Amino acid sequence: MLYLLLSILCASLIFVVFKLFETFKINTLQAIIFNYAVACTCGIIFYNGDITLEQLPSKPWFLGTLALGILFIAIFNLMAATTQKMGVSVTSVATKMSLVVPVVFGVIIYNEVLGTLKVVGILIALLAVYYTSIKETRVQKVQNISWLFPLGVFLGSGIIDTSLKFIQERMVHENDFPIFSATVFGAAAFIGLIIILVKKIKKQPFQFSVKNILAGVALGTLNYFSIYFLLKALKSNGLNSASVFTINNVAIVLFSTLLGILLFKERLSAKNWLGVALAVVSILLVALF
């Protein structure tokens, strides 16, 4: 249970760090690049086997990690933007609701059969994303397009989860999980560096700063250990995997919402609270039935 609590804490604090980027004027792209460099380093440290850079391209999953690297840096930037524009609760709900995308993928590709309650849970997930994204504003145009941010996070996170599951099941040996994860994080950092290089070539304003590096270190540490502790929790004998994932997702939605209210004075309307409640119900239906 301790590992599960630590995973929930780390995952929830990721959204808090995203929100603090805006407060401390952190360059989001730079911080996210350093975040993935740190996460990659952690993966290498915790890998018990022996492997060299020359061996990586021969791995069957190597090309997949490059594609995932692009998705990782794109969606993480979108998550940061959504958190800063719309709040911690909106982003956490959109991210956690993405668990329905792999479920739908399983139905389409593997002809898996869904029970009635799981279908209801998927439909409720879409409503949850919508209701948590509704913000009271006098500018109707902003109101009309604001839902695109959490929708992008929802779909993007779901595509990442689905891709990870597909590649890991088809191509990655269990012993390679740490180095596979490290390679994905490293690919994301590499893609980020290419983006910076392009900006430099185009002579766009750009300058590294210590605060961006420190922000990236904080984010990368939380990012890696949220996954590390979750895997540890899954190996424990106290709870089955369905229970671990359900508790993890529900707790992150509720705890991150609470953190948003306490730390950033976020105000949730009745519709927003309805969205949070629907998110919890959706997670329970999709994960347990």
Tab-separated table of C-alpha atoms in Angstrom:
chain	number	residue	atom	x	y	z
A	1	MET	CA	0.000	0.000	0.000
A	2	LEU	CA	2.926	2.339	0.681
A	3	TYR	CA	4.177	2.022	-2.913
A	4	LEU	CA	0.675	2.775	-4.218
A	5	LEU	CA	0.415	5.892	-2.039
A	6	LEU	CA	3.835	7.078	-3.233
A	7	SER	CA	2.804	6.556	-6.863
A	8	ILE	CA	-0.391	8.568	-6.321
A	9	LEU	CA	1.567	11.361	-4.639
A	10	CYS	CA	4.182	11.564	-7.426
A	11	ALA	CA	1.597	11.453	-10.218
A	12	SER	CA	-0.543	14.149	-8.586
A	13	LEU	CA	2.452	16.411	-7.992
A	14	ILE	CA	3.260	16.303	-11.718
A	15	PHE	CA	0.160	18.442	-12.349
A	16	VAL	CA	1.181	20.790	-9.536
A	17	VAL	CA	4.627	21.223	-11.115
A	18	PHE	CA	2.997	22.004	-14.468
A	19	LYS	CA	0.937	24.709	-12.779
A	20	LEU	CA	4.045	26.148	-11.097
A	21	PHE	CA	5.705	26.523	-14.496
A	22	GLU	CA	3.362	29.433	-15.129
A	23	THR	CA	3.982	30.976	-11.712
A	24	PHE	CA	7.772	30.906	-11.995
A	25	LYS	CA	7.896	31.688	-15.745
A	26	ILE	CA	9.474	28.345	-16.598
A	27	ASN	CA	10.160	27.577	-20.255
A	28	THR	CA	7.920	24.532	-20.678
A	29	LEU	CA	9.790	22.972	-23.604
A	30	GLN	CA	13.184	23.229	-21.904
A	31	ALA	CA	11.870	21.813	-18.626
A	32	ILE	CA	10.160	18.913	-20.387
A	33	ILE	CA	13.344	18.065	-22.307
A	34	PHE	CA	15.354	17.950	-19.067
A	35	ASN	CA	12.504	15.990	-17.487
A	36	TYR	CA	12.910	13.206	-20.033
A	37	ALA	CA	16.703	13.283	-19.731
A	38	VAL	CA	16.336	12.744	-15.968
A	39	ALA	CA	13.720	10.007	-16.425
A	40	CYS	CA	15.990	8.288	-18.961
A	41	THR	CA	18.901	8.426	-16.511
A	42	CYS	CA	16.745	6.908	-13.752
A	43	GLY	CA	15.725	4.064	-16.082
A	44	ILE	CA	19.360	3.303	-16.898
A	45	ILE	CA	20.337	3.363	-13.217
A	46	PHE	CA	17.610	0.871	-12.308
A	47	TYR	CA	18.382	-1.467	-15.232
A	48	ASN	CA	20.245	-4.548	-13.982
A	49	GLY	CA	21.416	-5.925	-17.317
A	50	ASP	CA	24.325	-4.978	-19.563
A	51	ILE	CA	23.638	-3.119	-22.788
A	52	THR	CA	25.480	-0.636	-25.011
A	53	LEU	CA	24.196	2.115	-27.282
A	54	GLU	CA	25.313	0.077	-30.303
A	55	GLN	CA	22.939	-2.733	-29.295
A	56	LEU	CA	19.811	-0.581	-28.987
A	57	PRO	CA	19.054	-0.185	-32.730
A	58	SER	CA	18.973	-3.986	-33.064
A	59	LYS	CA	16.148	-4.269	-30.537
A	60	PRO	CA	12.761	-5.016	-32.172
A	61	TRP	CA	11.138	-2.196	-30.205
A	62	PHE	CA	13.700	0.517	-31.075
A	63	LEU	CA	11.768	2.221	-33.894
A	64	GLY	CA	8.672	2.160	-31.735
A	65	THR	CA	10.479	4.116	-29.027
A	66	LEU	CA	11.270	6.886	-31.516
A	67	ALA	CA	7.585	7.246	-32.403
A	68	LEU	CA	6.654	7.169	-28.718
A	69	GLY	CA	9.294	9.820	-28.008
A	70	ILE	CA	7.524	12.207	-30.388
A	71	LEU	CA	4.171	11.465	-28.751
A	72	PHE	CA	5.598	11.851	-25.246
A	73	ILE	CA	7.022	15.319	-25.775
A	74	ALA	CA	3.973	16.519	-27.733
A	75	ILE	CA	1.409	15.330	-25.182
A	76	PHE	CA	3.454	16.435	-22.162
A	77	ASN	CA	3.596	19.944	-23.632
A	78	LEU	CA	-0.158	19.802	-24.198
A	79	MET	CA	-0.707	18.614	-20.615
A	80	ALA	CA	1.351	21.536	-19.322
A	81	ALA	CA	-0.615	24.011	-21.445
A	82	THR	CA	-3.948	22.524	-20.341
A	83	THR	CA	-2.957	22.656	-16.664
A	84	GLN	CA	-1.864	26.286	-16.955
A	85	LYS	CA	-4.912	27.395	-18.935
A	86	MET	CA	-7.654	25.308	-17.339
A	87	GLY	CA	-6.406	23.968	-14.019
A	88	VAL	CA	-5.075	20.877	-12.289
A	89	SER	CA	-8.413	19.058	-12.006
A	90	VAL	CA	-9.209	19.317	-15.728
A	91	THR	CA	-5.870	17.855	-16.810
A	92	SER	CA	-5.898	15.066	-14.240
A	93	VAL	CA	-9.387	13.956	-15.298
A	94	ALA	CA	-8.511	14.092	-19.020
A	95	THR	CA	-5.316	12.102	-18.403
A	96	LYS	CA	-6.889	9.420	-16.225
A	97	MET	CA	-9.971	9.060	-18.451
A	98	SER	CA	-7.655	8.059	-21.293
A	99	LEU	CA	-7.721	4.518	-19.899
A	100	VAL	CA	-10.811	3.932	-22.052
A	101	VAL	CA	-8.826	4.334	-25.299
A	102	PRO	CA	-6.826	1.079	-24.867
A	103	VAL	CA	-10.102	-0.639	-24.004
A	104	VAL	CA	-11.707	0.519	-27.267
A	105	PHE	CA	-8.516	-0.457	-29.140
A	106	GLY	CA	-8.786	-3.963	-27.701
A	107	VAL	CA	-12.346	-4.246	-29.026
A	108	ILE	CA	-11.390	-3.075	-32.525
A	109	ILE	CA	-8.087	-4.943	-32.948
A	110	TYR	CA	-8.445	-8.003	-30.711
A	111	ASN	CA	-12.246	-8.405	-30.949
A	112	GLU	CA	-12.525	-8.223	-27.177
A	113	VAL	CA	-16.056	-8.203	-25.829
A	114	LEU	CA	-17.229	-5.377	-23.578
A	115	GLY	CA	-19.863	-5.793	-20.916
A	116	THR	CA	-22.727	-3.316	-20.661
A	117	LEU	CA	-21.299	-1.587	-17.590
A	118	LYS	CA	-17.895	-1.090	-19.260
A	119	VAL	CA	-19.584	0.512	-22.284
A	120	VAL	CA	-21.491	2.804	-19.943
A	121	GLY	CA	-18.182	3.641	-18.232
A	122	ILE	CA	-16.611	4.647	-21.570
A	123	LEU	CA	-19.526	6.947	-22.394
A	124	ILE	CA	-19.389	8.461	-18.913
A	125	ALA	CA	-15.651	9.117	-19.393
A	126	LEU	CA	-16.401	11.362	-22.358
A	127	LEU	CA	-18.969	13.266	-20.310
A	128	ALA	CA	-16.463	13.591	-17.452
A	129	VAL	CA	-13.868	15.222	-19.719
A	130	TYR	CA	-16.507	17.601	-21.079
A	131	TYR	CA	-17.965	18.678	-17.732
A	132	THR	CA	-14.619	19.206	-16.006
A	133	SER	CA	-13.477	21.390	-18.931
A	134	ILE	CA	-16.429	23.779	-18.750
A	135	LYS	CA	-15.215	27.118	-17.406
A	136	GLU	CA	-17.316	30.159	-16.665
A	137	THR	CA	-16.183	32.918	-19.002
A	138	ARG	CA	-17.650	36.021	-20.550
A	139	VAL	CA	-15.875	35.368	-23.834
A	140	GLN	CA	-17.984	32.789	-25.636
A	141	LYS	CA	-15.322	32.069	-28.254
A	142	VAL	CA	-12.869	30.982	-25.561
A	143	GLN	CA	-15.579	28.841	-24.011
A	144	ASN	CA	-16.252	27.129	-27.347
A	145	ILE	CA	-12.648	26.063	-27.986
A	146	SER	CA	-11.463	25.452	-24.419
A	147	TRP	CA	-12.578	21.808	-24.471
A	148	LEU	CA	-10.080	21.080	-27.262
A	149	PHE	CA	-7.183	21.136	-24.763
A	150	PRO	CA	-8.471	18.375	-22.439
A	151	LEU	CA	-9.794	16.449	-25.445
A	152	GLY	CA	-6.291	16.489	-26.926
A	153	VAL	CA	-4.819	15.300	-23.608
A	154	PHE	CA	-7.483	12.578	-23.383
A	155	LEU	CA	-6.870	11.231	-26.898
A	156	GLY	CA	-3.086	11.725	-26.809
A	157	SER	CA	-2.634	10.001	-23.453
A	158	GLY	CA	-4.869	7.174	-24.623
A	159	ILE	CA	-2.834	6.709	-27.806
A	160	ILE	CA	0.376	6.611	-25.752
A	161	ASP	CA	-1.054	4.019	-23.344
A	162	THR	CA	-2.339	1.919	-26.242
A	163	SER	CA	0.983	2.111	-28.112
A	164	LEU	CA	2.972	1.219	-25.002
A	165	LYS	CA	0.747	-1.768	-24.313
A	166	PHE	CA	0.963	-2.973	-27.933
A	167	ILE	CA	4.764	-2.640	-28.183
A	168	GLN	CA	5.435	-4.134	-24.756
A	169	GLU	CA	3.197	-7.146	-25.390
A	170	ARG	CA	4.518	-7.824	-28.898
A	171	MET	CA	8.189	-6.824	-28.754
A	172	VAL	CA	9.570	-6.206	-25.255
A	173	HIS	CA	10.914	-8.950	-23.002
A	174	GLU	CA	10.158	-8.445	-19.306
A	175	ASN	CA	13.865	-7.997	-18.494
A	176	ASP	CA	14.044	-5.160	-21.020
A	177	PHE	CA	11.246	-3.063	-19.459
A	178	PRO	CA	13.625	-0.629	-17.654
A	179	ILE	CA	15.892	-0.070	-20.670
A	180	PHE	CA	12.848	0.144	-22.971
A	181	SER	CA	11.379	2.871	-20.757
A	182	ALA	CA	14.728	4.644	-20.586
A	183	THR	CA	15.006	4.563	-24.376
A	184	VAL	CA	11.514	6.049	-24.787
A	185	PHE	CA	12.396	8.868	-22.386
A	186	GLY	CA	15.738	9.347	-24.136
A	187	ALA	CA	14.022	9.509	-27.536
A	188	ALA	CA	11.649	12.188	-26.221
A	189	ALA	CA	14.608	14.230	-24.944
A	190	PHE	CA	16.377	13.797	-28.308
A	191	ILE	CA	13.292	14.992	-30.226
A	192	GLY	CA	13.127	17.991	-27.897
A	193	LEU	CA	16.762	18.850	-28.596
A	194	ILE	CA	16.062	18.718	-32.338
A	195	ILE	CA	13.199	21.189	-31.842
A	196	ILE	CA	15.548	23.516	-29.950
A	197	LEU	CA	18.168	23.161	-32.691
A	198	VAL	CA	15.594	24.113	-35.324
A	199	LYS	CA	14.626	27.154	-33.247
A	200	LYS	CA	18.300	28.075	-33.004
A	201	ILE	CA	18.794	27.745	-36.767
A	202	LYS	CA	15.772	29.965	-37.361
A	203	LYS	CA	17.360	32.421	-34.913
A	204	GLN	CA	14.367	32.409	-32.613
A	205	PRO	CA	15.013	33.782	-29.090
A	206	PHE	CA	16.370	30.948	-26.956
A	207	GLN	CA	18.461	30.675	-23.811
A	208	PHE	CA	18.964	27.937	-21.221
A	209	SER	CA	18.483	28.914	-17.599
A	210	VAL	CA	19.121	27.182	-14.293
A	211	LYS	CA	15.485	27.418	-13.188
A	212	ASN	CA	14.363	25.536	-16.315
A	213	ILE	CA	16.886	22.780	-15.580
A	214	LEU	CA	15.776	22.509	-11.935
A	215	ALA	CA	12.130	22.410	-13.024
A	216	GLY	CA	12.989	19.597	-15.439
A	217	VAL	CA	14.814	17.645	-12.737
A	218	ALA	CA	11.810	17.928	-10.400
A	219	LEU	CA	9.366	16.915	-13.130
A	220	GLY	CA	11.545	14.051	-14.384
A	221	THR	CA	12.002	12.607	-10.904
A	222	LEU	CA	8.257	12.647	-10.246
A	223	ASN	CA	7.536	11.295	-13.731
A	224	TYR	CA	9.826	8.297	-13.358
A	225	PHE	CA	8.947	7.379	-9.796
A	226	SER	CA	5.198	7.643	-10.357
A	227	ILE	CA	5.652	4.713	-12.756
A	228	TYR	CA	8.333	2.975	-10.676
A	229	PHE	CA	6.217	2.927	-7.506
A	230	LEU	CA	3.138	1.833	-9.473
A	231	LEU	CA	5.045	-1.172	-10.822
A	232	LYS	CA	6.208	-1.943	-7.277
A	233	ALA	CA	2.605	-1.788	-6.072
A	234	LEU	CA	1.524	-4.174	-8.837
A	235	LYS	CA	4.097	-6.721	-7.616
A	236	SER	CA	2.815	-6.649	-4.042
A	237	ASN	CA	0.578	-9.442	-2.794
A	238	GLY	CA	-1.972	-7.248	-1.031
A	239	LEU	CA	-4.019	-6.072	-4.045
A	240	ASN	CA	-4.713	-7.437	-7.514
A	241	SER	CA	-3.826	-5.375	-10.582
A	242	ALA	CA	-7.414	-4.249	-11.244
A	243	SER	CA	-7.680	-2.892	-7.709
A	244	VAL	CA	-4.285	-1.163	-7.936
A	245	PHE	CA	-5.108	0.615	-11.206
A	246	THR	CA	-8.575	1.590	-10.006
A	247	ILE	CA	-7.390	3.010	-6.674
A	248	ASN	CA	-4.473	4.734	-8.415
A	249	ASN	CA	-6.612	6.486	-11.034
A	250	VAL	CA	-9.445	7.466	-8.691
A	251	ALA	CA	-7.055	8.750	-6.021
A	252	ILE	CA	-5.048	10.826	-8.532
A	253	VAL	CA	-8.212	12.507	-9.836
A	254	LEU	CA	-9.457	13.324	-6.336
A	255	PHE	CA	-6.090	14.250	-4.781
A	256	SER	CA	-4.957	16.439	-7.688
A	257	THR	CA	-8.328	18.215	-7.635
A	258	LEU	CA	-7.877	18.855	-3.916
A	259	LEU	CA	-4.337	20.144	-4.500
A	260	GLY	CA	-5.611	22.501	-7.193
A	261	ILE	CA	-8.168	23.951	-4.791
A	262	LEU	CA	-5.795	24.251	-1.820
A	263	LEU	CA	-2.624	25.419	-3.579
A	264	PHE	CA	-3.951	27.465	-6.495
A	265	LYS	CA	-7.417	28.484	-5.287
A	266	GLU	CA	-9.025	26.845	-8.304
A	267	ARG	CA	-12.779	27.242	-8.345
A	268	LEU	CA	-14.903	24.384	-9.546
A	269	SER	CA	-18.460	24.988	-10.670
A	270	ALA	CA	-21.262	22.509	-10.048
A	271	LYS	CA	-20.681	21.141	-13.564
A	272	ASN	CA	-16.966	20.720	-12.857
A	273	TRP	CA	-17.718	18.757	-9.681
A	274	LEU	CA	-20.149	16.648	-11.705
A	275	GLY	CA	-17.296	15.938	-14.120
A	276	VAL	CA	-15.002	14.831	-11.293
A	277	ALA	CA	-17.729	12.567	-9.888
A	278	LEU	CA	-18.369	11.088	-13.335
A	279	ALA	CA	-14.631	10.477	-13.724
A	280	VAL	CA	-14.567	8.403	-10.559
A	281	VAL	CA	-17.633	6.403	-11.631
A	282	SER	CA	-16.156	5.844	-15.096
A	283	ILE	CA	-12.863	4.545	-13.695
A	284	LEU	CA	-14.694	2.115	-11.427
A	285	LEU	CA	-16.881	0.785	-14.253
A	286	VAL	CA	-14.083	0.429	-16.831
A	287	ALA	CA	-11.514	-1.047	-14.448
A	288	LEU	CA	-13.677	-3.423	-12.429
A	289	PHE	CA	-16.279	-4.754	-14.891
